Short mmCIF file of C-alpha atoms in Angstrom, two decimals:
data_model
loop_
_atom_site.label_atom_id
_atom_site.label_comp_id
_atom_site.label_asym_id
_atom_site.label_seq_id
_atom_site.Cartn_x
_atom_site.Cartn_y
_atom_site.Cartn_z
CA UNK A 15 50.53 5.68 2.79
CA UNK A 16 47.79 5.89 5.83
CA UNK A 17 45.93 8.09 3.64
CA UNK A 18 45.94 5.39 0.78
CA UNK A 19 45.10 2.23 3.20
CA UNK A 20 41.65 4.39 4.50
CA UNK A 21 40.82 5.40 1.26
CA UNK A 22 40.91 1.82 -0.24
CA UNK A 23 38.88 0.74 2.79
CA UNK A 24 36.37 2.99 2.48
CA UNK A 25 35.99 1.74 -1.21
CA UNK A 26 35.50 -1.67 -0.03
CA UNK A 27 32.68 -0.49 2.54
CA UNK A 28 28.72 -0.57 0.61
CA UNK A 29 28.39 2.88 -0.17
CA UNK A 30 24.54 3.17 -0.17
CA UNK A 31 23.43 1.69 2.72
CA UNK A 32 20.29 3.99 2.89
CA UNK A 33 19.57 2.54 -0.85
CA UNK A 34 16.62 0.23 0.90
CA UNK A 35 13.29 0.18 0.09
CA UNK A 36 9.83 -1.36 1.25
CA UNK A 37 8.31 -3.51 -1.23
CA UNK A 38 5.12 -4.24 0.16
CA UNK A 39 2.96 -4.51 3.78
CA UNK A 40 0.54 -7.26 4.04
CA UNK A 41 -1.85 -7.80 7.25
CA UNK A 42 -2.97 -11.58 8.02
CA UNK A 43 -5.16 -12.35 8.10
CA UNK A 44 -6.71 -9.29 5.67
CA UNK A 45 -9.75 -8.81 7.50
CA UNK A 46 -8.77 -9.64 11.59
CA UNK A 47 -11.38 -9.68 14.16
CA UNK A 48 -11.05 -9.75 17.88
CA UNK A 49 -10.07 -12.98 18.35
CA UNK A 50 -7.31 -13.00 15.34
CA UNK A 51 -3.06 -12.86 15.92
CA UNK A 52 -2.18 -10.57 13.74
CA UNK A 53 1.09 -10.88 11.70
CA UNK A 54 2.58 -8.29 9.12
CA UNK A 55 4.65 -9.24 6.19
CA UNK A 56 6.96 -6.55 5.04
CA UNK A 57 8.68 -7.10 1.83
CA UNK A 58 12.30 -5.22 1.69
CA UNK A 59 15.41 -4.43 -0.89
CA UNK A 60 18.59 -3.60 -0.50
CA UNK A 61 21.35 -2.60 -3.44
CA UNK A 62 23.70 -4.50 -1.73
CA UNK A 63 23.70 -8.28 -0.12
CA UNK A 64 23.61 -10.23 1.89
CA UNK A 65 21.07 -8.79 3.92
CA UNK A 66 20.16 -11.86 6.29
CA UNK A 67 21.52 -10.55 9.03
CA UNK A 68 18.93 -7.86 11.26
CA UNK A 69 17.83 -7.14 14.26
CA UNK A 70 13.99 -6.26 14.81
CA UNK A 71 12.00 -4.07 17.06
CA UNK A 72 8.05 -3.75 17.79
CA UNK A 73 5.66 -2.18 19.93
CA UNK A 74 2.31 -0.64 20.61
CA UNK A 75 1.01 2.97 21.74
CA UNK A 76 -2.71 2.73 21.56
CA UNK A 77 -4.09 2.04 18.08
CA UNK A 78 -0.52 2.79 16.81
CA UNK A 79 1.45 -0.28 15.80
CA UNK A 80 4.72 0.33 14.63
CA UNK A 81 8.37 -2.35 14.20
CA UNK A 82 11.51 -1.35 12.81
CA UNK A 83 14.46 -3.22 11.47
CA UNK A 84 18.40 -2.31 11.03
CA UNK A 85 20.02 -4.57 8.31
CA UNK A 86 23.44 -5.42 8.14
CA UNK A 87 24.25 -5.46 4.42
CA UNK A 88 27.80 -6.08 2.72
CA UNK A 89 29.57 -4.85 -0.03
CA UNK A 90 28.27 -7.41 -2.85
CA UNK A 91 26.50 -5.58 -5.66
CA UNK A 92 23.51 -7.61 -5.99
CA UNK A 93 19.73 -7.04 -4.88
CA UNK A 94 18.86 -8.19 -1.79
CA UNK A 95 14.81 -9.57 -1.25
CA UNK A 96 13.82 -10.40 2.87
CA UNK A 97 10.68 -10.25 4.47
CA UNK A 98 10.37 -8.86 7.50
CA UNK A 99 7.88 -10.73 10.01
CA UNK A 100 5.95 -9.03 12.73
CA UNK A 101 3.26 -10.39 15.35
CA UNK A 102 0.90 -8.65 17.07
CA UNK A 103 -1.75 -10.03 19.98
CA UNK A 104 -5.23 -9.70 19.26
CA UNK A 105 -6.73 -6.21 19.60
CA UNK A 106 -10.37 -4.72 20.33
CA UNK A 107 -12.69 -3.52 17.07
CA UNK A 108 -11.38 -0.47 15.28
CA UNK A 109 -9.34 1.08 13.47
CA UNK A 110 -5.11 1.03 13.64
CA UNK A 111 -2.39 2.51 11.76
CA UNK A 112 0.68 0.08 11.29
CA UNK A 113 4.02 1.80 10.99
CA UNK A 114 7.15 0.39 9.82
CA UNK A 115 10.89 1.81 9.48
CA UNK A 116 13.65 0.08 8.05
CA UNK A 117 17.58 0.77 8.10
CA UNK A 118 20.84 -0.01 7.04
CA UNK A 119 24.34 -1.07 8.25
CA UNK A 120 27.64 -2.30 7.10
CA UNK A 121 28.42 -6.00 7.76
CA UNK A 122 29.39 -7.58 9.97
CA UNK A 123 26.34 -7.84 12.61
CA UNK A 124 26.02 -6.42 15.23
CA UNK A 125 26.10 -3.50 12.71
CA UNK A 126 25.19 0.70 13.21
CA UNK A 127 22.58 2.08 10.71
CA UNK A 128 23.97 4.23 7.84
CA UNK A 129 23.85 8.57 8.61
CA UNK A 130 20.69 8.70 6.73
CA UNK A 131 17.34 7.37 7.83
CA UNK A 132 16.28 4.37 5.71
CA UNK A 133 12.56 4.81 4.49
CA UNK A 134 9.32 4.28 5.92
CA UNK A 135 5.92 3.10 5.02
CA UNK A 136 2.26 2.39 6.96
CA UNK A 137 -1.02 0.68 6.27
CA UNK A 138 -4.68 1.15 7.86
CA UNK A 139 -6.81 -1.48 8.89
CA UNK A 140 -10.18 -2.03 10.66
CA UNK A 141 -10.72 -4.90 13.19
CA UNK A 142 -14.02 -5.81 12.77
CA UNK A 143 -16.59 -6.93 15.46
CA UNK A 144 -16.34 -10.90 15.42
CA UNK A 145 -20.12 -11.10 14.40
CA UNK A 146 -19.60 -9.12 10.36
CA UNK A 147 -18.29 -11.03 7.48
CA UNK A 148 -16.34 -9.26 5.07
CA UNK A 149 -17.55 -10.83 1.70
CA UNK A 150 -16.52 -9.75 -1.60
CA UNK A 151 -19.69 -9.35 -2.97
CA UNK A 152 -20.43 -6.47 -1.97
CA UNK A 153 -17.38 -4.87 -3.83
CA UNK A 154 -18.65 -1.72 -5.41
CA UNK A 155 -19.77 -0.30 -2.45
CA UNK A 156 -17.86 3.10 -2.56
CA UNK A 157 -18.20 6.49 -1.13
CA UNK A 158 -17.94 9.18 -3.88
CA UNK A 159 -15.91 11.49 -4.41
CA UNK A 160 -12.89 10.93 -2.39
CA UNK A 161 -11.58 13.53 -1.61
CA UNK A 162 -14.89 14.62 -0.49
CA UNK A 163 -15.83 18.30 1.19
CA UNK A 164 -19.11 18.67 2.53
CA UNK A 165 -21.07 15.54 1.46
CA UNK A 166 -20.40 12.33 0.23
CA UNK A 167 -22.77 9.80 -1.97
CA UNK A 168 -22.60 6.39 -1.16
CA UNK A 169 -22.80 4.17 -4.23
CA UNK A 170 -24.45 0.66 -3.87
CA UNK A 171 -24.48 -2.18 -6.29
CA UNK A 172 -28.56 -3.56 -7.41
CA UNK A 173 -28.20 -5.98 -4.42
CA UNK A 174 -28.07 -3.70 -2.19
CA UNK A 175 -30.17 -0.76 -3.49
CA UNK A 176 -33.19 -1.28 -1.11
CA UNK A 177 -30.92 -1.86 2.40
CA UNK A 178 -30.32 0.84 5.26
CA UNK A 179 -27.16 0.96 5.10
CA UNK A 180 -24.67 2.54 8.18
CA UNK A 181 -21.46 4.10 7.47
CA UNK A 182 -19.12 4.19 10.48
CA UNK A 183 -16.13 6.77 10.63
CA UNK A 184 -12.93 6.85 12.11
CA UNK A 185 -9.90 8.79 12.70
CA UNK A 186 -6.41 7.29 11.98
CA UNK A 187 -6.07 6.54 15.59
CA UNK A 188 -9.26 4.52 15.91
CA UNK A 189 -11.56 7.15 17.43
CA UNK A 190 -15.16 6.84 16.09
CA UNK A 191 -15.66 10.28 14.99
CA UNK A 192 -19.22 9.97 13.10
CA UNK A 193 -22.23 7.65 12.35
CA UNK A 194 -23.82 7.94 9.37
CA UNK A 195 -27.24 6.62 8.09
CA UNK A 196 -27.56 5.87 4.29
CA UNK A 197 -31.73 4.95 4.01
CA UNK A 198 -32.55 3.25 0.50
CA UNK A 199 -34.01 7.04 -0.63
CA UNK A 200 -31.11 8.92 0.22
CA UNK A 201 -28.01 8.07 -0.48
CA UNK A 202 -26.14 11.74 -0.10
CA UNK A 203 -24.18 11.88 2.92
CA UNK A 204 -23.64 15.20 4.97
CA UNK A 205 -19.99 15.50 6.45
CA UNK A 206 -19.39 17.54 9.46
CA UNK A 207 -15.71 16.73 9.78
CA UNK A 208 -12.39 18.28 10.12
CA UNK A 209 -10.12 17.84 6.98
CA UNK A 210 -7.84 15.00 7.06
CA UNK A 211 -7.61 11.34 6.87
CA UNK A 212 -10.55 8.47 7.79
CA UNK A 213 -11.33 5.13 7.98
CA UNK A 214 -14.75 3.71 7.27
CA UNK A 215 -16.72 0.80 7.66
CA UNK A 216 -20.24 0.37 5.65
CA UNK A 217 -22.69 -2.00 7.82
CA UNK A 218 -26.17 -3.47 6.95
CA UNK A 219 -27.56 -4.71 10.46
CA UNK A 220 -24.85 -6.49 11.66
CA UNK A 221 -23.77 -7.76 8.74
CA UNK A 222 -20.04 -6.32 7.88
CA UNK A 223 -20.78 -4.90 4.01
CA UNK A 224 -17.28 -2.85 3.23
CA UNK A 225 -14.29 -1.13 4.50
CA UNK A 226 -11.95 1.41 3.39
CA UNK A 227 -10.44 5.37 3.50
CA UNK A 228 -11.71 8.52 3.06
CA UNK A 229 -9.86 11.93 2.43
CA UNK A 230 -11.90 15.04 3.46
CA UNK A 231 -10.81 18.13 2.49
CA UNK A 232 -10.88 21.42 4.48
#
């Protein structure tokens, strides 16, 4: 009889509480500067409602942001939306990696996260010196190809076709790792880099032009 009471227990507990996933991770604002909060939006799922009920953690090791949340989820068998809000002080130019981990418990809170580790996901951003101005016209600037080996061409719209243009990289912990100049003749770019992962910001002047990532391969 014990052995029956558990069993039908057990049934009633949710039985895929590592069944979460992360939607989506948005910075505001998109493109912070020195003197902007910063806030992360993390949209999250769950098999299995409600899900109102978390607790949330955050910190900081260098240019390494990172939160987590646990999630105490019952035993309804409907989807679950939340979004997951993070804040951040202000933080020099350069570039930062934002890591976020959420998990899984059976209601009631306070709950304990499931056996197996709910998922994770990251972004990378730039915080640009408060004097550039992202602007979307300037678009199509891209560097080509990526993944890129030994050099990389940096492809300008008309607008821009007679401009110096700078190219600053960075590692995925915000270490400036290379300057490159891009004169209106010579667009070809020579990499002298370790393969891996990179950050980059394009610059006229002091005029902010473009942002993005760069894969180099060994």
């Amino acid at each position: 009889m014990k052995t029956k009471i558990l069993f039908t227990l057990l049934l009633a507990l949710p039985l895929h509480l590592s069944a979460q996933s992360i939607s989506k991770i948005t910075l505001v604002p998109a493109n912070p500067t020195p003197s902007d909060s910063l806030m992360f939006l993390v949209d999250v799922q769950f098999t299995s409602g409600s899900c109102d009920a978390y607790i949330t953690n955050s910190g900081q090791v260098g240019n390494q942001l990172y939160a987590n949340a646990l999630h105490c989820v019952g035993a309804l068998a409907v989807i679950c939306d939340v979004t997951d809000t993070f804040y951040f002080p202000p933080q020099p130019a350069g570039a930062y990696t934002f890591t976020f981990q959420v998990n899984a418990g059976g209601a009631p809170a306070p709950c304990t996260p499931g056996i197996v580790a709910g998922p994770s996901d990251s972004i990378t951003f730039l915080v640009n010196p408060t004097h550039v101005h992202p602007t979307q016209a300037f678009e199509m600037v891209q560097l080509v190809p990526n993944p890129a080996r030994n050099s990389v061409l940096l492809n300008v719209p008309e607008n821009l076709s007679t401009f110096t243009l700078t190219v600053q990289l960075y590692d995925l912990a915000g270490k400036h790792v290379a300057t490159l100049a891009s004169p209106a003749h010579n667009r070809m770019l020579q990499l002298d880099l370790p393969g891996g992962h990179y950050t980059y910001q394009v610059i006229h002047g002091t005029r902010f032009i473009q942002h993005g990532q760069l894969i180099v391969n060994p």
